[in-house]
Amino acid sequence: MAKSNKPIVWGLFAAGGTVAAFVIPVMILITGFLLPLGLFGSGEASYERMSEIVGNPLVKIVLFGIIVLALWHAAHRLRITAHDFGIRNDALVARGVYGFAALFSLIALMALLSI
Amino acid sequence: MSQRQITFEILRYDPETESEPRFQAYCVPCEEEWVVLDALNYIKDNLDGTLSYRWSCHMAVCGSCGMMINGEPMLSCKAFVRDFPNGGSIRVEPLTHFPIERDLVVVMDDFMDKLQAVKPYVIPKKKRTVEDGTYKQTPKQLHQYQQYSMCINCMLCYAACPQYALAPDFIGPAALALTHRYNLDSRDHGRPQRQEVVAAHEGVWECSFVGACSEVCPKDVDPAGAIQQMKIASTVDWYLEHLMPWRRK
């Protein structure tokens, strides 16, 4: 039997699952609630302050990692969910979901580089 | 001791003389402490000697008496009649996803072939003679694989697995759990050989982690966990093989 190449997408899926479970909720808590509610002081949620934080190369790398891994996790998850719902055209579903993840990975990269 | 009458609707099928399976009902006076297997034995002894089913130990050790009971894969020796709704009948069918040999007996050939394919035995690094003495293993080393060694090959996990139903080539939960059991054994060095099957598409990658195998396992083996752990190990292998091609054998 030939060895499968599925580890490429599964590796991203597994890493993304860990990120989605442990990091994303914290990110939502901080950026969605604590910052806007002013828990870190007023002005911290301002455009200038945010641009300054995201402008840091280290923050860019971390953000890129979180976004890309979460995207590829979601893509693979959706592929399996489609399969579980009885959609058997796996090649088409795979192209669609991974294409979406690739496109938005690229958009995330461009957006981060432009800051 | 209280007794209650329970109707058992049992799937009957003789592929040699019948074109399709049918259900036959038997009314059995069940004792409070009976399991479904006791009722089947009662039918066989008192009502209908032609009923065929596999069983041996009556104590969840041999793994012979797996059946679909009210649609759930169960060992009939572990399914107490008192746990089923009072007044209702109990439907007994052969394990699903397998061809029927006769009545409740299924054809196991596919599972046996897959079990052999993963080499479920200790493959030592070099052959040991009797003079070399016994292998030594610490309790910690035993603990590594002990849970996965509890598998009794009852095939309930194959009946529960929707992936096996869709892709019959899938090596499947029990065979993969046993692969993991030997891979984790400190005496064993057969993982590279087993990886040929495990890392194939029909190996761990056909699993979509539904987890039904672990839910129905009567011995708490957790095949789903074993498969996910092997997915991680196979992914690490894949990256090492492709990023460091000189590691490839």
Coordinates of C-alpha atoms in Angstrom, one line a residue:
Chain A
M1 CA 0.0 0.0 0.0
A2 CA 1.3 3.4 -0.9
K3 CA 1.7 5.9 1.9
S4 CA -0.9 8.6 2.0
N5 CA -0.1 12.3 1.6
K6 CA -2.9 13.3 3.9
P7 CA -0.4 14.3 6.7
I8 CA 0.1 17.6 4.8
V9 CA -3.5 18.8 5.5
W10 CA -3.9 16.8 8.6
G11 CA -0.8 18.3 10.2
L12 CA -2.3 21.8 9.6
F13 CA -5.7 20.6 10.9
A14 CA -4.2 19.2 14.1
A15 CA -2.1 22.2 14.8
G16 CA -5.0 24.5 13.9
G17 CA -7.2 22.6 16.3
T18 CA -4.9 23.2 19.1
V19 CA -4.7 26.9 18.2
A20 CA -8.5 27.2 17.7
A21 CA -9.2 25.5 21.1
F22 CA -6.6 27.4 23.2
V23 CA -5.7 30.6 21.6
I24 CA -8.7 31.8 19.6
P25 CA -11.1 32.1 22.7
V26 CA -8.4 34.2 24.5
M27 CA -8.0 36.4 21.4
I28 CA -11.8 36.9 21.2
L29 CA -11.9 37.7 24.9
I30 CA -9.2 40.3 24.6
T31 CA -10.0 41.9 21.3
G32 CA -13.7 41.5 21.4
F33 CA -14.5 42.3 25.0
L34 CA -11.7 43.4 27.3
L35 CA -10.1 45.9 25.0
P36 CA -13.4 47.6 23.8
L37 CA -14.7 47.6 27.4
G38 CA -11.6 49.6 28.4
L39 CA -10.1 47.1 30.8
F40 CA -6.6 47.9 29.5
G41 CA -7.3 51.6 29.8
S42 CA -9.0 54.0 27.4
G43 CA -7.3 54.6 24.1
E44 CA -5.8 51.1 24.0
A45 CA -8.4 50.0 21.4
S46 CA -7.7 53.0 19.2
Y47 CA -6.6 52.6 15.6
E48 CA -3.2 54.2 16.2
R49 CA -2.4 51.9 19.2
M50 CA -3.6 48.8 17.3
S51 CA -1.5 49.6 14.3
E52 CA 1.5 50.1 16.5
I53 CA 1.0 46.7 18.1
V54 CA 0.4 44.8 14.9
G55 CA 3.3 46.7 13.3
N56 CA 5.7 44.8 15.5
P57 CA 7.3 42.0 13.3
L58 CA 7.0 39.4 16.1
V59 CA 3.2 40.2 16.5
K60 CA 2.9 39.8 12.8
I61 CA 4.4 36.4 12.8
V62 CA 2.3 35.2 15.7
L63 CA -0.9 36.6 14.2
F64 CA -0.1 35.0 10.8
G65 CA 0.4 31.7 12.5
I66 CA -2.8 31.9 14.4
I67 CA -4.9 33.0 11.4
V68 CA -3.5 30.5 8.9
L69 CA -3.6 27.5 11.2
A70 CA -7.2 28.3 12.3
L71 CA -8.2 28.7 8.6
W72 CA -6.7 25.3 7.6
H73 CA -8.2 23.7 10.6
A74 CA -11.7 25.0 9.6
A75 CA -11.1 23.9 6.0
H76 CA -10.3 20.3 6.9
R77 CA -13.1 20.3 9.5
L78 CA -15.6 21.4 6.9
R79 CA -14.4 18.7 4.5
I80 CA -15.0 16.0 7.1
T81 CA -18.3 17.6 8.0
A82 CA -19.4 17.5 4.4
H83 CA -18.4 13.9 4.2
D84 CA -20.4 13.1 7.4
F85 CA -23.4 14.9 5.9
G86 CA -23.2 12.4 3.0
I87 CA -21.6 14.6 0.4
R88 CA -19.3 12.1 -1.4
N89 CA -17.7 14.3 -4.0
D90 CA -14.6 14.6 -1.8
A91 CA -12.2 15.9 -4.5
L92 CA -14.4 18.9 -5.2
V93 CA -15.1 19.7 -1.5
A94 CA -11.4 19.4 -0.8
R95 CA -10.5 21.8 -3.6
G96 CA -13.1 24.2 -2.4
V97 CA -12.3 24.3 1.3
Y98 CA -8.5 24.2 0.9
G99 CA -8.7 26.8 -1.9
F100 CA -10.6 29.1 0.5
A101 CA -8.0 28.5 3.2
A102 CA -5.2 29.2 0.7
L103 CA -6.8 32.3 -0.6
F104 CA -7.4 33.8 2.9
S105 CA -3.9 32.8 4.0
L106 CA -2.6 34.9 1.2
I107 CA -5.0 37.8 2.1
A108 CA -3.8 37.6 5.7
L109 CA -0.2 37.7 4.6
M110 CA -0.7 40.7 2.3
A111 CA -2.8 42.5 5.0
L112 CA -0.1 41.9 7.7
L113 CA 2.7 43.0 5.3
S114 CA 0.9 46.2 4.4
I115 CA 0.8 47.4 8.0
Chain B
M1 CA -36.8 -14.2 41.6
S2 CA -39.0 -12.3 39.2
Q3 CA -39.7 -13.5 35.7
R4 CA -40.9 -11.5 32.8
Q5 CA -42.1 -12.5 29.3
I6 CA -40.0 -10.8 26.6
T7 CA -40.5 -11.1 22.9
F8 CA -37.3 -11.4 21.0
E9 CA -37.4 -10.5 17.3
I10 CA -34.5 -12.3 15.8
L11 CA -33.1 -12.0 12.4
R12 CA -33.1 -15.4 10.6
Y13 CA -31.3 -16.0 7.3
D14 CA -29.9 -19.0 5.5
P15 CA -28.2 -17.7 2.4
E16 CA -28.3 -21.1 0.8
T17 CA -32.1 -21.5 0.9
E18 CA -33.5 -18.0 1.5
S19 CA -33.3 -15.0 -0.8
E20 CA -33.4 -12.4 2.0
P21 CA -33.3 -12.2 5.8
R22 CA -36.6 -12.2 7.8
F23 CA -37.5 -11.7 11.5
Q24 CA -38.9 -14.4 13.7
A25 CA -40.4 -13.6 17.1
Y26 CA -39.9 -15.8 20.2
C27 CA -41.6 -15.2 23.5
V28 CA -39.1 -16.1 26.3
P29 CA -39.7 -16.2 30.1
C30 CA -36.7 -14.3 31.2
E31 CA -35.3 -14.2 34.7
E32 CA -34.3 -10.8 36.3
E33 CA -30.6 -11.5 36.0
W34 CA -30.6 -12.8 32.4
V35 CA -28.6 -11.4 29.6
V36 CA -29.7 -11.6 26.0
L37 CA -27.4 -14.6 25.4
D38 CA -29.4 -16.5 28.1
A39 CA -32.6 -15.8 26.2
L40 CA -30.9 -17.0 22.9
N41 CA -29.8 -20.2 24.7
Y42 CA -33.3 -20.7 26.0
I43 CA -34.7 -20.4 22.5
K44 CA -32.1 -22.8 21.1
D45 CA -32.7 -25.4 23.9
N46 CA -36.5 -25.1 24.2
L47 CA -38.1 -23.4 21.3
D48 CA -36.1 -23.6 18.1
G49 CA -33.0 -25.7 17.7
T50 CA -32.2 -24.3 14.3
L51 CA -31.2 -20.9 15.5
S52 CA -27.5 -20.2 14.8
Y53 CA -25.3 -17.8 16.8
R54 CA -21.7 -17.7 18.1
W55 CA -20.9 -17.8 21.8
S56 CA -18.5 -19.3 24.2
C57 CA -17.4 -17.8 27.5
H58 CA -20.6 -15.9 28.7
M59 CA -18.4 -13.5 30.5
A60 CA -17.2 -10.8 28.0
V61 CA -13.8 -12.4 27.5
C62 CA -14.0 -14.5 24.3
G63 CA -15.6 -11.8 22.1
S64 CA -17.7 -14.3 20.2
C65 CA -21.2 -13.1 20.9
G66 CA -21.3 -9.6 19.4
M67 CA -24.7 -8.8 17.9
M68 CA -26.9 -5.8 17.1
I69 CA -29.3 -5.5 20.0
N70 CA -32.0 -3.0 19.4
G71 CA -29.7 -1.6 16.7
E72 CA -26.7 -1.2 19.0
P73 CA -23.6 -3.3 18.6
M74 CA -23.2 -5.2 22.0
L75 CA -21.9 -8.4 23.5
S76 CA -25.1 -10.4 24.1
C77 CA -23.5 -11.8 27.2
K78 CA -23.2 -8.3 28.6
A79 CA -26.6 -7.0 27.6
F80 CA -28.9 -7.5 30.6
V81 CA -32.6 -7.9 29.7
R82 CA -33.6 -5.7 32.7
D83 CA -31.8 -2.7 31.1
F84 CA -34.2 -2.7 28.1
P85 CA -37.6 -1.0 28.4
N86 CA -40.3 -3.0 30.2
G87 CA -43.0 -4.4 27.9
G88 CA -41.0 -3.7 24.7
S89 CA -39.6 -6.4 22.5
I90 CA -35.9 -6.8 22.0
R91 CA -34.6 -7.0 18.4
V92 CA -31.5 -9.1 17.8
E93 CA -29.6 -8.9 14.5
P94 CA -26.1 -10.0 13.3
L95 CA -23.3 -7.4 13.5
T96 CA -23.9 -4.9 10.7
H97 CA -21.4 -4.1 8.0
F98 CA -20.5 -7.9 7.7
P99 CA -22.0 -10.5 5.4
I100 CA -24.3 -13.0 7.1
E101 CA -23.1 -16.6 7.2
R102 CA -26.4 -17.7 8.8
D103 CA -28.9 -16.2 11.3
L104 CA -26.7 -14.2 13.8
V105 CA -23.4 -15.6 12.6
V106 CA -21.4 -13.2 10.4
V107 CA -18.5 -13.9 7.9
M108 CA -15.3 -12.7 9.7
D109 CA -12.9 -13.1 6.8
D110 CA -12.4 -9.4 6.1
F111 CA -11.6 -8.7 9.7
M112 CA -9.2 -11.6 9.9
D113 CA -7.3 -10.5 6.8
K114 CA -7.0 -7.0 8.1
L115 CA -5.8 -8.2 11.5
Q116 CA -3.1 -10.3 9.8
A117 CA -2.1 -7.3 7.6
V118 CA -1.0 -5.2 10.6
K119 CA 1.2 -8.0 12.1
P120 CA -0.3 -8.1 15.6
Y121 CA 2.5 -9.8 17.3
V122 CA 5.9 -8.8 18.9
I123 CA 8.5 -8.4 16.2
P124 CA 11.8 -8.3 18.0
K125 CA 14.9 -6.3 16.8
K126 CA 16.9 -9.5 16.6
K127 CA 15.7 -13.1 17.2
R128 CA 16.0 -14.3 20.7
T129 CA 16.7 -17.9 21.7
V130 CA 15.4 -19.6 24.8
E131 CA 18.9 -19.3 26.3
D132 CA 18.7 -15.5 26.1
G133 CA 15.9 -15.7 28.7
T134 CA 12.8 -13.8 29.1
Y135 CA 12.1 -10.2 28.1
K136 CA 12.2 -7.7 31.0
Q137 CA 9.6 -5.0 31.1
T138 CA 8.9 -2.3 33.8
P139 CA 5.4 -1.7 35.0
K140 CA 5.6 1.7 33.2
Q141 CA 6.5 0.0 29.9
L142 CA 3.6 -2.4 30.4
H143 CA 1.3 0.5 31.2
Q144 CA 2.2 2.1 27.8
Y145 CA 0.2 -0.4 25.8
Q146 CA -1.8 -2.4 28.3
Q147 CA -5.1 -0.7 27.6
Y148 CA -4.9 -1.5 23.9
S149 CA -4.0 -5.2 24.7
M150 CA -7.5 -5.6 26.2
C151 CA -9.1 -6.0 22.7
I152 CA -11.0 -9.3 22.4
N153 CA -11.6 -9.1 18.6
C154 CA -15.4 -8.9 19.1
M155 CA -15.7 -6.6 16.1
L156 CA -18.4 -4.4 17.8
C157 CA -16.2 -1.4 16.7
Y158 CA -16.5 -2.4 13.0
A159 CA -20.2 -2.6 13.3
A160 CA -20.3 0.9 15.0
C161 CA -17.9 2.5 12.5
P162 CA -19.7 4.5 9.7
Q163 CA -16.4 4.9 7.9
Y164 CA -16.0 1.1 7.6
A165 CA -19.5 1.0 6.2
L166 CA -18.6 3.5 3.5
A167 CA -15.1 2.4 2.7
P168 CA -14.8 -1.4 3.2
D169 CA -11.0 -1.2 2.5
F170 CA -10.5 0.7 5.8
I171 CA -8.3 -1.3 8.1
G172 CA -10.7 -0.4 10.9
P173 CA -10.6 0.3 14.6
A174 CA -9.7 -3.0 16.3
A175 CA -6.9 -3.9 13.9
L176 CA -5.5 -0.4 14.2
A177 CA -5.8 -0.4 18.0
L178 CA -3.8 -3.6 18.1
T179 CA -1.2 -2.1 15.7
H180 CA -0.8 0.6 18.3
R181 CA -0.6 -1.9 21.1
Y182 CA 2.4 -3.6 19.4
N183 CA 4.0 -0.4 18.3
L184 CA 4.0 0.8 21.9
D185 CA 5.5 -2.4 23.3
S186 CA 9.1 -2.0 24.5
R187 CA 9.9 -5.5 23.2
D188 CA 8.7 -4.7 19.7
H189 CA 10.6 -3.1 16.7
G190 CA 8.0 -3.9 14.0
R191 CA 6.6 -0.3 13.6
P192 CA 8.3 0.4 10.2
Q193 CA 6.7 -2.8 8.8
R194 CA 3.3 -1.9 10.2
Q195 CA 3.6 1.6 9.0
E196 CA 3.3 0.3 5.4
V197 CA -0.4 -0.4 6.2
V198 CA -1.0 2.3 8.9
A199 CA 0.3 5.2 6.8
A200 CA -1.6 4.2 3.7
H201 CA -4.9 5.9 2.9
E202 CA -6.8 2.7 3.9
G203 CA -4.9 2.9 7.3
V204 CA -5.4 5.6 9.8
W205 CA -6.3 8.3 7.2
E206 CA -9.6 6.7 6.3
C207 CA -10.8 7.5 9.9
S208 CA -12.7 10.7 10.3
F209 CA -12.7 10.5 14.2
V210 CA -16.4 9.8 14.7
G211 CA -15.4 7.9 17.9
A212 CA -18.3 5.4 17.8
C213 CA -15.7 2.5 18.1
S214 CA -14.6 3.7 21.5
E215 CA -18.2 4.2 22.7
V216 CA -19.2 0.6 21.9
C217 CA -16.0 -1.1 23.0
P218 CA -16.9 -3.6 25.8
K219 CA -13.3 -3.6 27.1
D220 CA -12.7 0.2 27.1
V221 CA -9.8 -0.1 24.6
D222 CA -10.4 3.3 22.9
P223 CA -9.5 2.5 19.3
A224 CA -10.3 6.1 18.3
G225 CA -7.6 7.4 20.6
A226 CA -5.1 4.9 19.3
I227 CA -5.8 6.0 15.7
Q228 CA -5.4 9.7 16.5
Q229 CA -2.1 9.0 18.2
M230 CA -1.0 7.1 15.1
K231 CA -2.1 9.9 12.9
I232 CA 0.2 12.3 14.8
A233 CA 3.1 9.8 14.6
S234 CA 2.5 9.2 10.9
T235 CA 2.4 13.0 10.3
V236 CA 5.7 13.4 12.0
D237 CA 7.1 10.6 9.9
W238 CA 5.8 12.2 6.7
Y239 CA 7.4 15.5 7.4
L240 CA 10.7 13.9 8.4
E241 CA 10.7 11.8 5.3
H242 CA 9.9 14.7 3.0
L243 CA 11.9 17.5 4.6
M244 CA 14.9 15.2 5.4
P245 CA 14.9 12.8 2.4
W246 CA 18.2 11.2 3.6
R247 CA 16.3 9.7 6.5
R248 CA 14.2 7.7 4.1
K249 CA 15.1 4.0 4.0

